């Protein structure tokens, strides 16, 4: 549940629809600033979608993010709830469950294997955990607001996601785990804000 690819935190607006007209939730584009804050950056984007302004470094601290372990999913639940949101950790989810959640306006933070330096068999890989937010499902594609990608959505086929959709926190193994976040109407940040 940490990421190996490093970037700078940048928040921009990424709004739109998938190629075939399927709705894509308008989460702000967020780039994680360290190799282990993908969980904090994913939650940052979700919070902004619901109108909560925060900084990645502060969220990382509240989540207890560490370089060797990343972020525990239970911490994401706790902090999301501290903002008055509902957050439910579900295991054994299917892509159809993601589709229903997104259709209902609820982004889903998933833990999966991603962004390896060498080609790997993701079905047997438990060392490259990463958090990303499912924002849409369009036919065979699952669409992510991915804190390792700036300016675009990341996509995986349904089959690719099923192969990668597992992670561990060092104690427990999670399979097809998602954190469904909701509880109130979205309030994405405005496209323009006056500079005071």
mmCIF file of C-alpha atoms in Angstrom:
data_model
loop_
_atom_site.group_PDB
_atom_site.id
_atom_site.type_symbol
_atom_site.label_atom_id
_atom_site.label_comp_id
_atom_site.label_asym_id
_atom_site.label_seq_id
_atom_site.Cartn_x
_atom_site.Cartn_y
_atom_site.Cartn_z
ATOM 1 C CA UNK A 1 0.000 0.000 0.000
ATOM 2 C CA UNK A 2 2.827 2.259 -0.902
ATOM 3 C CA UNK A 3 3.955 3.414 -4.307
ATOM 4 C CA UNK A 4 7.392 3.357 -5.858
ATOM 5 C CA UNK A 5 6.882 6.216 -8.309
ATOM 6 C CA UNK A 6 7.479 9.685 -6.859
ATOM 7 C CA UNK A 7 5.967 12.966 -7.978
ATOM 8 C CA UNK A 8 4.884 16.354 -6.713
ATOM 9 C CA UNK A 9 1.439 17.002 -5.342
ATOM 10 C CA UNK A 10 -0.466 18.997 -7.868
ATOM 11 C CA UNK A 11 -4.187 19.506 -7.833
ATOM 12 C CA UNK A 12 -5.980 20.420 -11.017
ATOM 13 C CA UNK A 13 -9.495 19.924 -12.318
ATOM 14 C CA UNK A 14 -10.116 16.823 -14.411
ATOM 15 C CA UNK A 15 -13.728 16.685 -15.489
ATOM 16 C CA UNK A 16 -15.423 14.771 -18.213
ATOM 17 C CA UNK A 17 -17.048 11.690 -19.556
ATOM 18 C CA UNK A 18 -15.748 8.376 -20.775
ATOM 19 C CA UNK A 19 -15.554 7.686 -24.476
ATOM 20 C CA UNK A 20 -18.962 6.015 -24.744
ATOM 21 C CA UNK A 21 -20.772 8.547 -22.603
ATOM 22 C CA UNK A 22 -20.500 6.746 -19.271
ATOM 23 C CA UNK A 23 -20.285 9.227 -16.435
ATOM 24 C CA UNK A 24 -16.908 9.751 -14.818
ATOM 25 C CA UNK A 25 -16.979 11.252 -11.331
ATOM 26 C CA UNK A 26 -15.308 14.691 -11.381
ATOM 27 C CA UNK A 27 -12.599 14.130 -8.780
ATOM 28 C CA UNK A 28 -9.740 16.642 -8.782
ATOM 29 C CA UNK A 29 -6.495 15.324 -10.233
ATOM 30 C CA UNK A 30 -4.003 14.803 -7.389
ATOM 31 C CA UNK A 31 -0.379 13.670 -7.642
ATOM 32 C CA UNK A 32 1.204 11.922 -4.659
ATOM 33 C CA UNK A 33 4.351 13.614 -3.369
ATOM 34 C CA UNK A 34 6.172 10.540 -2.021
ATOM 35 C CA UNK A 35 6.421 6.843 -2.796
ATOM 36 C CA UNK A 36 4.191 5.974 0.172
ATOM 37 C CA UNK A 37 1.431 8.599 0.185
ATOM 38 C CA UNK A 38 -0.822 7.195 -2.532
ATOM 39 C CA UNK A 39 -3.439 6.493 0.162
ATOM 40 C CA UNK A 40 -3.287 10.064 1.440
ATOM 41 C CA UNK A 41 -3.420 11.472 -2.098
ATOM 42 C CA UNK A 42 -6.354 9.230 -3.032
ATOM 43 C CA UNK A 43 -8.253 10.362 0.058
ATOM 44 C CA UNK A 44 -7.299 13.989 -0.671
ATOM 45 C CA UNK A 45 -8.970 13.763 -4.080
ATOM 46 C CA UNK A 46 -12.083 12.138 -2.583
ATOM 47 C CA UNK A 47 -12.325 14.771 0.165
ATOM 48 C CA UNK A 48 -12.017 17.570 -2.410
ATOM 49 C CA UNK A 49 -14.823 15.956 -4.434
ATOM 50 C CA UNK A 50 -17.023 16.315 -1.345
ATOM 51 C CA UNK A 51 -15.939 19.931 -0.776
ATOM 52 C CA UNK A 52 -13.304 19.376 1.906
ATOM 53 C CA UNK A 53 -10.016 21.209 1.444
ATOM 54 C CA UNK A 54 -6.924 19.577 2.906
ATOM 55 C CA UNK A 55 -3.212 19.031 2.240
ATOM 56 C CA UNK A 56 -1.586 15.713 1.465
ATOM 57 C CA UNK A 57 1.133 16.057 4.121
ATOM 58 C CA UNK A 58 -1.435 16.686 6.847
ATOM 59 C CA UNK A 59 -3.566 13.765 5.707
ATOM 60 C CA UNK A 60 -0.495 11.519 5.561
ATOM 61 C CA UNK A 61 0.266 12.423 9.181
ATOM 62 C CA UNK A 62 -3.330 11.781 10.303
ATOM 63 C CA UNK A 63 -3.356 8.490 8.412
ATOM 64 C CA UNK A 64 -0.076 7.356 9.962
ATOM 65 C CA UNK A 65 1.564 6.879 6.546
ATOM 66 C CA UNK A 66 5.041 5.358 6.714
ATOM 67 C CA UNK A 67 7.639 4.640 4.064
ATOM 68 C CA UNK A 68 7.746 0.915 4.770
ATOM 69 C CA UNK A 69 3.995 0.275 5.226
ATOM 70 C CA UNK A 70 2.189 3.082 3.409
ATOM 71 C CA UNK A 71 -1.345 3.572 4.780
ATOM 72 C CA UNK A 72 -3.600 1.038 6.469
ATOM 73 C CA UNK A 73 -7.118 0.955 4.954
ATOM 74 C CA UNK A 74 -8.681 1.223 8.417
ATOM 75 C CA UNK A 75 -6.982 4.611 8.804
ATOM 76 C CA UNK A 76 -8.590 5.801 5.558
ATOM 77 C CA UNK A 77 -11.998 4.767 6.936
ATOM 78 C CA UNK A 78 -11.378 6.610 10.200
ATOM 79 C CA UNK A 79 -10.201 9.871 8.621
ATOM 80 C CA UNK A 80 -12.967 9.903 5.977
ATOM 81 C CA UNK A 81 -15.522 9.515 8.777
ATOM 82 C CA UNK A 82 -13.885 12.341 10.740
ATOM 83 C CA UNK A 83 -14.957 14.573 7.833
ATOM 84 C CA UNK A 84 -18.564 13.453 8.254
ATOM 85 C CA UNK A 85 -18.533 11.102 5.286
ATOM 86 C CA UNK A 86 -19.691 7.521 5.213
ATOM 87 C CA UNK A 87 -16.901 5.093 4.434
ATOM 88 C CA UNK A 88 -17.350 1.362 4.148
ATOM 89 C CA UNK A 89 -14.576 -1.161 3.563
ATOM 90 C CA UNK A 90 -15.844 -3.995 1.385
ATOM 91 C CA UNK A 91 -13.930 -7.111 0.437
ATOM 92 C CA UNK A 92 -14.836 -9.504 -2.352
ATOM 93 C CA UNK A 93 -16.135 -6.692 -4.552
ATOM 94 C CA UNK A 94 -16.773 -7.146 -8.268
ATOM 95 C CA UNK A 95 -16.404 -4.602 -11.048
ATOM 96 C CA UNK A 96 -20.203 -4.431 -11.144
ATOM 97 C CA UNK A 97 -20.154 -3.238 -7.515
ATOM 98 C CA UNK A 98 -17.736 -0.469 -8.487
ATOM 99 C CA UNK A 99 -20.025 0.504 -11.353
ATOM 100 C CA UNK A 100 -23.049 0.771 -9.035
ATOM 101 C CA UNK A 101 -21.139 2.845 -6.469
ATOM 102 C CA UNK A 102 -19.876 5.285 -9.091
ATOM 103 C CA UNK A 103 -23.320 5.543 -10.680
ATOM 104 C CA UNK A 104 -24.590 6.540 -7.219
ATOM 105 C CA UNK A 105 -21.933 9.261 -6.946
ATOM 106 C CA UNK A 106 -19.634 7.376 -4.556
ATOM 107 C CA UNK A 107 -15.950 7.110 -5.457
ATOM 108 C CA UNK A 108 -14.252 3.872 -4.409
ATOM 109 C CA UNK A 109 -10.664 3.804 -3.136
ATOM 110 C CA UNK A 110 -9.162 0.461 -4.152
ATOM 111 C CA UNK A 111 -5.903 -1.246 -3.193
ATOM 112 C CA UNK A 112 -4.207 -3.029 -6.062
ATOM 113 C CA UNK A 113 -0.796 -3.897 -7.483
ATOM 114 C CA UNK A 114 0.609 -1.307 -9.887
ATOM 115 C CA UNK A 115 3.584 0.604 -11.244
ATOM 116 C CA UNK A 116 6.329 -2.007 -11.125
ATOM 117 C CA UNK A 117 9.783 -1.320 -12.525
ATOM 118 C CA UNK A 118 10.086 -4.752 -14.169
ATOM 119 C CA UNK A 119 7.389 -6.805 -15.921
ATOM 120 C CA UNK A 120 5.693 -9.009 -13.355
ATOM 121 C CA UNK A 121 2.899 -11.489 -12.881
ATOM 122 C CA UNK A 122 0.465 -9.226 -11.029
ATOM 123 C CA UNK A 123 -1.599 -12.213 -9.929
ATOM 124 C CA UNK A 124 1.272 -13.328 -7.693
ATOM 125 C CA UNK A 125 2.640 -9.877 -6.816
ATOM 126 C CA UNK A 126 1.935 -8.608 -3.297
ATOM 127 C CA UNK A 127 4.868 -6.172 -3.097
ATOM 128 C CA UNK A 128 3.682 -3.265 -5.266
ATOM 129 C CA UNK A 129 0.559 -2.114 -3.449
ATOM 130 C CA UNK A 130 -1.037 1.111 -4.564
ATOM 131 C CA UNK A 131 -4.222 3.056 -3.859
ATOM 132 C CA UNK A 132 -6.252 4.587 -6.674
ATOM 133 C CA UNK A 133 -9.835 5.847 -6.864
ATOM 134 C CA UNK A 134 -12.370 4.264 -9.209
ATOM 135 C CA UNK A 135 -14.253 7.117 -10.892
ATOM 136 C CA UNK A 136 -15.955 5.289 -13.742
ATOM 137 C CA UNK A 137 -16.578 2.052 -15.608
ATOM 138 C CA UNK A 138 -16.933 2.280 -19.375
ATOM 139 C CA UNK A 139 -17.645 -1.027 -21.079
ATOM 140 C CA UNK A 140 -14.563 -3.151 -20.459
ATOM 141 C CA UNK A 141 -12.518 -0.287 -18.946
ATOM 142 C CA UNK A 142 -12.296 0.667 -15.289
ATOM 143 C CA UNK A 143 -11.315 4.338 -14.967
ATOM 144 C CA UNK A 144 -9.176 5.627 -12.096
ATOM 145 C CA UNK A 145 -8.135 8.905 -10.557
ATOM 146 C CA UNK A 146 -4.630 7.596 -9.919
ATOM 147 C CA UNK A 147 -2.238 9.601 -7.725
ATOM 148 C CA UNK A 148 0.668 8.342 -9.879
ATOM 149 C CA UNK A 149 -0.783 9.846 -13.058
ATOM 150 C CA UNK A 150 -1.063 13.565 -13.657
ATOM 151 C CA UNK A 151 -3.362 15.100 -16.243
ATOM 152 C CA UNK A 152 -5.059 11.876 -17.360
ATOM 153 C CA UNK A 153 -7.148 9.103 -15.931
ATOM 154 C CA UNK A 154 -5.547 5.676 -15.609
ATOM 155 C CA UNK A 155 -7.433 2.692 -17.025
ATOM 156 C CA UNK A 156 -7.362 -1.071 -16.688
ATOM 157 C CA UNK A 157 -9.518 -3.658 -18.389
ATOM 158 C CA UNK A 158 -11.868 -5.570 -16.116
ATOM 159 C CA UNK A 159 -9.622 -8.629 -16.470
ATOM 160 C CA UNK A 160 -6.477 -6.659 -15.636
ATOM 161 C CA UNK A 161 -8.104 -5.205 -12.529
ATOM 162 C CA UNK A 162 -9.274 -8.620 -11.332
ATOM 163 C CA UNK A 163 -5.700 -9.922 -11.637
ATOM 164 C CA UNK A 164 -4.174 -6.985 -9.698
ATOM 165 C CA UNK A 165 -6.939 -6.262 -7.167
ATOM 166 C CA UNK A 166 -5.268 -7.459 -3.972
ATOM 167 C CA UNK A 167 -2.895 -6.062 -1.365
ATOM 168 C CA UNK A 168 -1.604 -6.588 2.146
ATOM 169 C CA UNK A 169 -0.931 -4.314 5.084
ATOM 170 C CA UNK A 170 1.757 -6.688 6.345
ATOM 171 C CA UNK A 171 -0.703 -8.548 8.563
ATOM 172 C CA UNK A 172 -3.918 -9.031 6.614
ATOM 173 C CA UNK A 173 -4.370 -9.888 2.948
ATOM 174 C CA UNK A 174 -7.090 -7.942 1.153
ATOM 175 C CA UNK A 175 -8.743 -9.272 -2.003
ATOM 176 C CA UNK A 176 -11.008 -7.155 -4.183
ATOM 177 C CA UNK A 177 -11.122 -4.530 -1.439
ATOM 178 C CA UNK A 178 -12.686 -1.144 -1.913
ATOM 179 C CA UNK A 179 -13.514 1.742 0.382
ATOM 180 C CA UNK A 180 -16.829 3.202 -0.789
ATOM 181 C CA UNK A 181 -17.111 6.843 0.264
ATOM 182 C CA UNK A 182 -20.335 8.856 0.295
ATOM 183 C CA UNK A 183 -22.839 10.252 2.732
ATOM 184 C CA UNK A 184 -23.501 13.603 1.150
ATOM 185 C CA UNK A 185 -23.794 15.343 -2.183
ATOM 186 C CA UNK A 186 -20.563 16.012 -4.045
ATOM 187 C CA UNK A 187 -19.249 19.544 -4.007
ATOM 188 C CA UNK A 188 -16.291 19.564 -6.376
ATOM 189 C CA UNK A 189 -14.020 22.602 -6.190
ATOM 190 C CA UNK A 190 -14.865 25.434 -8.574
ATOM 191 C CA UNK A 191 -12.923 25.685 -11.826
ATOM 192 C CA UNK A 192 -11.778 29.205 -10.883
ATOM 193 C CA UNK A 193 -11.114 30.875 -7.545
ATOM 194 C CA UNK A 194 -10.266 34.518 -6.955
ATOM 195 C CA UNK A 195 -6.666 34.965 -5.832
ATOM 196 C CA UNK A 196 -6.815 36.980 -2.619
#
